[in-house]
PDB file of C-alpha atoms in Angstrom:
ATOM      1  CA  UNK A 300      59.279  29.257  39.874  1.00 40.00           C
ATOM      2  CA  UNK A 301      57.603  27.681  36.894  1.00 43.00           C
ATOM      3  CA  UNK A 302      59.474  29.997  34.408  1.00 43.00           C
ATOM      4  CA  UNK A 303      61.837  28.390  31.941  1.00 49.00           C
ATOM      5  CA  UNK A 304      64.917  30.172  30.506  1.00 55.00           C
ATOM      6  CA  UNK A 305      62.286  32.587  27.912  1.00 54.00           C
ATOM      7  CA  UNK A 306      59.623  30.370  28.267  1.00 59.00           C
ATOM      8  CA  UNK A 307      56.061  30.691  29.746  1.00 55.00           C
ATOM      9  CA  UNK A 308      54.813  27.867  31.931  1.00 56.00           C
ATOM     10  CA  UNK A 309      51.212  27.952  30.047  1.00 65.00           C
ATOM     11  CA  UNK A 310      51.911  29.000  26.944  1.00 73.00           C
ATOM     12  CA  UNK A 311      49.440  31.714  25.354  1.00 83.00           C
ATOM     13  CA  UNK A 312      47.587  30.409  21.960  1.00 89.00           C
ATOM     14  CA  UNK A 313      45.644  32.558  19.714  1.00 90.00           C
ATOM     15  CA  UNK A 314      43.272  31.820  16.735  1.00 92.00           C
ATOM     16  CA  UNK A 315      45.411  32.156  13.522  1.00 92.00           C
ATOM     17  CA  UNK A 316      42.311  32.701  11.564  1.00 92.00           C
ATOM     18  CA  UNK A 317      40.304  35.563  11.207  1.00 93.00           C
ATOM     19  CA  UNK A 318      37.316  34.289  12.996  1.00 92.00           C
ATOM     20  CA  UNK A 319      37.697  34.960  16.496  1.00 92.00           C
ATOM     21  CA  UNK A 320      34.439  33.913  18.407  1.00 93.00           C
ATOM     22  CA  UNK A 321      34.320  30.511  20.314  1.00 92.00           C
ATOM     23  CA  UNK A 322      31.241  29.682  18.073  1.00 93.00           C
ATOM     24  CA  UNK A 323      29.880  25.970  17.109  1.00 91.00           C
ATOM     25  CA  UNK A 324      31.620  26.051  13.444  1.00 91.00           C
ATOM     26  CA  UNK A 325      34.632  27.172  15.129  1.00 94.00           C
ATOM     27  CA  UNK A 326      35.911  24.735  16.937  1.00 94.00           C
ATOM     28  CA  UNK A 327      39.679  23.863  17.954  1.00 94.00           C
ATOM     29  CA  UNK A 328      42.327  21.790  18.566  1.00 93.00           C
ATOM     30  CA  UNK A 329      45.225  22.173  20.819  1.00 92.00           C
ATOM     31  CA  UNK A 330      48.226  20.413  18.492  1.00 92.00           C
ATOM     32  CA  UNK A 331      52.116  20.529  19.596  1.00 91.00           C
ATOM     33  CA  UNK A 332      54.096  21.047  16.571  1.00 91.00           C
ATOM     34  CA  UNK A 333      57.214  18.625  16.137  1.00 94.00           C
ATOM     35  CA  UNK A 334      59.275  22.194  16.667  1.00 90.00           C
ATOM     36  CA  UNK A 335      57.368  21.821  20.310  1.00 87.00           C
ATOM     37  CA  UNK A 336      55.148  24.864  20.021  1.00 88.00           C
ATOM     38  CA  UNK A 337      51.694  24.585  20.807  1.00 90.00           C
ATOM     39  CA  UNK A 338      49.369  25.856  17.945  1.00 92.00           C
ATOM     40  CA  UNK A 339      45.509  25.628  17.412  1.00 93.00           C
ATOM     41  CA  UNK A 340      44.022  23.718  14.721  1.00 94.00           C
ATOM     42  CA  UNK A 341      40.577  24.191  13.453  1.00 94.00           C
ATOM     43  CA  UNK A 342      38.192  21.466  13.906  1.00 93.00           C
ATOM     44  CA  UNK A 343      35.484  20.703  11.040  1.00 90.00           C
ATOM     45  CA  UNK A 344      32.414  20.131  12.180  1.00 88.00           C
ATOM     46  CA  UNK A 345      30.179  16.685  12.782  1.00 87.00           C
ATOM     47  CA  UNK A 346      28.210  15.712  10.338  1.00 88.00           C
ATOM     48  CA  UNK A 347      25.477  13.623  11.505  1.00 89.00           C
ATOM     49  CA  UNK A 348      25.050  11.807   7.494  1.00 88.00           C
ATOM     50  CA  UNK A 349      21.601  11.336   5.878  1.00 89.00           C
ATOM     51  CA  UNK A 350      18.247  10.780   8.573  1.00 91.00           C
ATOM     52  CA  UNK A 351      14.877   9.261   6.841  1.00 91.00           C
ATOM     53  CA  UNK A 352      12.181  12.108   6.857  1.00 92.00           C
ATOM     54  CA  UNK A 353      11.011  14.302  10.000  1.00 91.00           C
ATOM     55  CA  UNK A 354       7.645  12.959   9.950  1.00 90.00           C
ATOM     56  CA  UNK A 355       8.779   9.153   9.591  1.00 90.00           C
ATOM     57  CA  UNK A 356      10.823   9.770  12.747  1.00 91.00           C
ATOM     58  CA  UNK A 357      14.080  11.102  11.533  1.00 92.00           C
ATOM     59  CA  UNK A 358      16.150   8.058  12.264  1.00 93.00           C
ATOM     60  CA  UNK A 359      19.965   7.538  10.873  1.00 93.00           C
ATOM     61  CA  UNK A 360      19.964   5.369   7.943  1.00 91.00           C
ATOM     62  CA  UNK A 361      22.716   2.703   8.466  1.00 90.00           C
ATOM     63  CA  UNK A 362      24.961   2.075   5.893  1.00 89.00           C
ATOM     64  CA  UNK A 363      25.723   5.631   4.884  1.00 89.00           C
ATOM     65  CA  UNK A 364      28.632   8.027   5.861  1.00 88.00           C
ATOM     66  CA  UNK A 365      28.008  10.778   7.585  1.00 90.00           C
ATOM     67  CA  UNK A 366      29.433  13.485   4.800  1.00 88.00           C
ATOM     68  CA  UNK A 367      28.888  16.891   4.439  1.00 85.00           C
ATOM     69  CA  UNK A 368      26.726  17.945   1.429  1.00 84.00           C
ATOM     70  CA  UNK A 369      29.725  18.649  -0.811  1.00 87.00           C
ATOM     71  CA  UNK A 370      31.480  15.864  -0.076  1.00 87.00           C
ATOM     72  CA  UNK A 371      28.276  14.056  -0.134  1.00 84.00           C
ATOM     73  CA  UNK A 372      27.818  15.309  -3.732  1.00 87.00           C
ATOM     74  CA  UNK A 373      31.466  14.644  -5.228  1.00 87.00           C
ATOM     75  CA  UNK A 374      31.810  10.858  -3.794  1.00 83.00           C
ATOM     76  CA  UNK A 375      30.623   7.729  -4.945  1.00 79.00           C
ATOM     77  CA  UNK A 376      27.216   6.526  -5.133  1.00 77.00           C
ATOM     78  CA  UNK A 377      27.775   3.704  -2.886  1.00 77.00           C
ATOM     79  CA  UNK A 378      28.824   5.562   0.382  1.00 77.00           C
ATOM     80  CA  UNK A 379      25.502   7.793   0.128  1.00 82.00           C
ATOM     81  CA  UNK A 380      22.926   4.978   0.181  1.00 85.00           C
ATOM     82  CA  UNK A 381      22.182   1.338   0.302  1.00 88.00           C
ATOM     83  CA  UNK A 382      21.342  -1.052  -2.688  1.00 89.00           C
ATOM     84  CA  UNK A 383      17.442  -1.492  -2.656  1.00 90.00           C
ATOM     85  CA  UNK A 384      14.506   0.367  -3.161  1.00 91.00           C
ATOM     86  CA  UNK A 385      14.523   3.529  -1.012  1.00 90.00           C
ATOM     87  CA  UNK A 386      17.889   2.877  -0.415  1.00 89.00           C
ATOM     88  CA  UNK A 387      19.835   6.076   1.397  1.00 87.00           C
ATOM     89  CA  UNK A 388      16.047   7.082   1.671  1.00 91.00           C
ATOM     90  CA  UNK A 389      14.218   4.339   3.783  1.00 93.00           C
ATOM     91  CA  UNK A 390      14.852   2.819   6.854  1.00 93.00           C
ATOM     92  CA  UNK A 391      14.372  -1.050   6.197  1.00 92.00           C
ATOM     93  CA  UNK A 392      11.703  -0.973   8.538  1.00 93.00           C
ATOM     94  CA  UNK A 393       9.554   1.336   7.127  1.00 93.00           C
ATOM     95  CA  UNK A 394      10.257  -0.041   3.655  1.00 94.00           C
ATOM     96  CA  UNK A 395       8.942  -3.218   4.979  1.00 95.00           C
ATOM     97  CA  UNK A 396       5.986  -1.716   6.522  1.00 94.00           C
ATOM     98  CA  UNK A 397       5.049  -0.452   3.019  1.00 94.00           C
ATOM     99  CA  UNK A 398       6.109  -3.418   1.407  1.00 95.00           C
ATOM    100  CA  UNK A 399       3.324  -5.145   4.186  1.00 97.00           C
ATOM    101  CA  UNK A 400       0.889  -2.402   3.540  1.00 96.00           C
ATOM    102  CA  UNK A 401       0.960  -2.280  -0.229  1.00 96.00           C
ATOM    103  CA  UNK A 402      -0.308  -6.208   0.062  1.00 96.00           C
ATOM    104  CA  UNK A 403      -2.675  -5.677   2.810  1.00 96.00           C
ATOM    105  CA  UNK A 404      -4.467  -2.948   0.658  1.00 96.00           C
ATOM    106  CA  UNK A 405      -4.310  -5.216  -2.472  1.00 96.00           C
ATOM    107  CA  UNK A 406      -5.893  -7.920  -0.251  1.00 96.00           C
ATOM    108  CA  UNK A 407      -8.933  -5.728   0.824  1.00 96.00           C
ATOM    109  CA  UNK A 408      -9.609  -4.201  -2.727  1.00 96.00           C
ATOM    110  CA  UNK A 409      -9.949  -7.725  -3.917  1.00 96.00           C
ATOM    111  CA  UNK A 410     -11.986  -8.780  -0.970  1.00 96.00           C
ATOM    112  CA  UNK A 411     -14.356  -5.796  -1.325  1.00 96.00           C
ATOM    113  CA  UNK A 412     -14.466  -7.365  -5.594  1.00 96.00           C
ATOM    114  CA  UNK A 413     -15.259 -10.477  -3.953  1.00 96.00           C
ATOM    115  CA  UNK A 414     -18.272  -9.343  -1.586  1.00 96.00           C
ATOM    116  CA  UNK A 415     -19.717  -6.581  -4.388  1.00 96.00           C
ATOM    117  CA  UNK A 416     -19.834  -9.595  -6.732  1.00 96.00           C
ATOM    118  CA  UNK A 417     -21.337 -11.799  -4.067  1.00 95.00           C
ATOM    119  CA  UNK A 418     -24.202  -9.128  -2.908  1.00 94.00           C
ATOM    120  CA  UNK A 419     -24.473  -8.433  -6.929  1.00 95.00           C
ATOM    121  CA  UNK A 420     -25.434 -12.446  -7.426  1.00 95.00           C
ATOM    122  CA  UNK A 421     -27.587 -12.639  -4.563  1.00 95.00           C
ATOM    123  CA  UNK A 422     -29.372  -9.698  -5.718  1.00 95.00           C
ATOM    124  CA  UNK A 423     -29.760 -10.725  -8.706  1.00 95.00           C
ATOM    125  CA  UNK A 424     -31.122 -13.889  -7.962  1.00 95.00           C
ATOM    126  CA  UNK A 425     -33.764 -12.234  -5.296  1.00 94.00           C
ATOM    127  CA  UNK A 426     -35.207 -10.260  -8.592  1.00 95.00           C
ATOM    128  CA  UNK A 427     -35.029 -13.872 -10.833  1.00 95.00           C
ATOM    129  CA  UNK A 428     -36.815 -15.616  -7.966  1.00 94.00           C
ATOM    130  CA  UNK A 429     -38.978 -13.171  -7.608  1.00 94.00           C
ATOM    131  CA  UNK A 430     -39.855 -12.240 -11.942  1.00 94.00           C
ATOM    132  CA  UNK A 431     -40.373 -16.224 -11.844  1.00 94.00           C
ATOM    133  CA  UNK A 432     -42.622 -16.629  -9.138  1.00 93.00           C
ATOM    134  CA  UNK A 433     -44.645 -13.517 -10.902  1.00 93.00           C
ATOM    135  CA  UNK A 434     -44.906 -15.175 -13.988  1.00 92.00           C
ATOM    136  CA  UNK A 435     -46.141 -18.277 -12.689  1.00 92.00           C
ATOM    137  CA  UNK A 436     -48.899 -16.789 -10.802  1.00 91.00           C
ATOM    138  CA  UNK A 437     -49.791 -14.908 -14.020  1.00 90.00           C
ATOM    139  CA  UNK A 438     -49.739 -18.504 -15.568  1.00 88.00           C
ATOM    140  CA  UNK A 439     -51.747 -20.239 -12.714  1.00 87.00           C
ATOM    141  CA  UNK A 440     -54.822 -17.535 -12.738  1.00 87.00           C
ATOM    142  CA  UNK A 441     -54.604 -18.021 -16.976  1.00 86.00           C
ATOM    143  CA  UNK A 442     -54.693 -21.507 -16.128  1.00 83.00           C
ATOM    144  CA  UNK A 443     -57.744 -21.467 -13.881  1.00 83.00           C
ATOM    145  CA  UNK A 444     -59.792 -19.281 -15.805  1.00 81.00           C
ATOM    146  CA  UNK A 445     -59.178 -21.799 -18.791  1.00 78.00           C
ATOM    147  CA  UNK A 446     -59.459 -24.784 -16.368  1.00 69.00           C
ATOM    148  CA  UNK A 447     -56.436 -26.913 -16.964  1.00 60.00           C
ATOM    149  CA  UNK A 448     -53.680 -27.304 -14.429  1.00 58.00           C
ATOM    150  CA  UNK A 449     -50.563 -26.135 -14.752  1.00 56.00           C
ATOM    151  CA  UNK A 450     -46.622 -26.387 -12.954  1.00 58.00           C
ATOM    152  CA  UNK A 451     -47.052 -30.146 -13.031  1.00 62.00           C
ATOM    153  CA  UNK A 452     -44.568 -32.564 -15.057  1.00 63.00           C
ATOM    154  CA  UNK A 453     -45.850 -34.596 -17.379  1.00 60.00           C
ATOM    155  CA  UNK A 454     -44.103 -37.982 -18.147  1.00 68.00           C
ATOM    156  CA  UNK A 455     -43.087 -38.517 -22.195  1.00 70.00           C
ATOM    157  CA  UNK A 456     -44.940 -41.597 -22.551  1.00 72.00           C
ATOM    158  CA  UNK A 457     -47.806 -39.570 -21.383  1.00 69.00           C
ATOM    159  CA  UNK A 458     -47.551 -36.645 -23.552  1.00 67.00           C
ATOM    160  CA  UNK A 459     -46.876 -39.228 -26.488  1.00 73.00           C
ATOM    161  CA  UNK A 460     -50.489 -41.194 -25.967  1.00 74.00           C
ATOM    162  CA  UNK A 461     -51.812 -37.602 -25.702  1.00 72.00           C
ATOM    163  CA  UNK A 462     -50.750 -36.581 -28.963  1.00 72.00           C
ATOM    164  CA  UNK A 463     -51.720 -39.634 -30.565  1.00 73.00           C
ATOM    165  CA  UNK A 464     -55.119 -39.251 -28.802  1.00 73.00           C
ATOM    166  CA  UNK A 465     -54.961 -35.587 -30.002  1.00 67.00           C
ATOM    167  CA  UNK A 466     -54.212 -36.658 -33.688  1.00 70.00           C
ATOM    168  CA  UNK A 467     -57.096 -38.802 -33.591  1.00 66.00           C
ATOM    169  CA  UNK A 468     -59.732 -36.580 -32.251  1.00 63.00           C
ATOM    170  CA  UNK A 469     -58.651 -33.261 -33.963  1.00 62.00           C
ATOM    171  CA  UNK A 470     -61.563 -31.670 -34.239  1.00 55.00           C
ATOM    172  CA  UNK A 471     -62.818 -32.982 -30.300  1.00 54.00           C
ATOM    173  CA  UNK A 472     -59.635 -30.914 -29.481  1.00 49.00           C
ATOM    174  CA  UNK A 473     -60.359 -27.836 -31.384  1.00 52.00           C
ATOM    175  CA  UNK A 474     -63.436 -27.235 -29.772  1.00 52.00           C
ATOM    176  CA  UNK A 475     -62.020 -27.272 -26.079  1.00 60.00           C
ATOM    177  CA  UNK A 476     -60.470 -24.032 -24.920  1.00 61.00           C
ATOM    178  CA  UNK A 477     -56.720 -23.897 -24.940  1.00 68.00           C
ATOM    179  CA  UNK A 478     -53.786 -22.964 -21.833  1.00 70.00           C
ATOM    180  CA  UNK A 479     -51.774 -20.083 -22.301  1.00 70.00           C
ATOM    181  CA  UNK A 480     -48.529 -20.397 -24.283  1.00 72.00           C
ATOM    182  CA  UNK A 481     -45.941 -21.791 -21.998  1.00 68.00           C
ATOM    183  CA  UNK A 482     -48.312 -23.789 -20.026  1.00 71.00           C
ATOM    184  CA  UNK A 483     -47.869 -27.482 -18.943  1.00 72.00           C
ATOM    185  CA  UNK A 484     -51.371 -29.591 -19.965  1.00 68.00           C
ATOM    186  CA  UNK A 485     -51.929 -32.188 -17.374  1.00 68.00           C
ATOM    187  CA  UNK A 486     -55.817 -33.725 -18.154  1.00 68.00           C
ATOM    188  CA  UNK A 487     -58.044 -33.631 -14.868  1.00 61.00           C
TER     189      UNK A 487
END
């Protein structure tokens, strides 16, 4: 037979706490004792250590232990999370993705500045081009109701011999009818 002088073959163990459910949190251990019995030891459970957020994917952030939350709250700072930004937060991925995304979003606010201030100029100059060309047809009909022709340049040395003409024949000039102000006299 199997049985020892008083002994059983397969022992008998019981739980030597008072929970007595196999449940998750109460997990054991088969030990032998150095007086050779065989006892049960609890177990504590797994702790899986700090994940980065459900929604960024709930991955394991390396570099941390895997505490419980009171150990996690009585040991040091530097087994809880890693020194950078986000650290014990962050996976270093996604920190880089938002390091990457914070440029790319500068980059197209400045681009947008870039093409409001280009659409502003070219508007702007549309209405100038526009406000001139109006106020040099205004000029033109003055012009052609008066009779003297206007939008042409006028070399110095011309205008010169003109005013010394003009200066000499004041009152020849007073009698012909005058350009609007603004107007560029070239003699037909």
């Amino acid at each position: 037979t199997l049985l020892v002088q008083g002994k059983m073959a397969c022992p008998r163990v019981s739980y030597r706490r008072r929970m007595h459910y196999a449940t998750r949190g109460n997990k054991q251990k088969m030990v032998r004792t150095p007086g050779n019995r065989l006892v049960m030891q609890k177990r504590d459970k797994k702790h899986q250590g700090p994940h980065c957020p459900w929604v960024l994917g709930h991955k394991r952030l390396a570099g941390t232990k895997a505490l419980g939350h009171f150990d996690r709250r009585h040991k040091a700072g530097y087994g809880n999370r890693v020194s950078r930004p986000y650290g014990g937060v962050l996976t270093h991925d996604q920190l880089r993705d938002r390091i990457v995304r914070a440029f790319l979003v500068e980059e197209q606010r400045v681009v947008r500045k870039v093409m409001a201030a280009e659409t502003k100029f070219r508007r702007d100059k549309k209405r100038r081009d526009s406000k001139k060309k109006k106020r040099m047809d205004r000029i033109k009909t003055a012009a052609k109701k008066v009779g003297a022709t206007v939008g042409k340049k006028v070399p110095k040395k011309a205008v010169a011999a003109q005013a010394k003409k003009g200066a000499a024949a004041k009152g020849a000039a007073a009698a012909k009818p005058k350009a609007p102000i603004g107007a560029k006299l070239v003699k037909k």
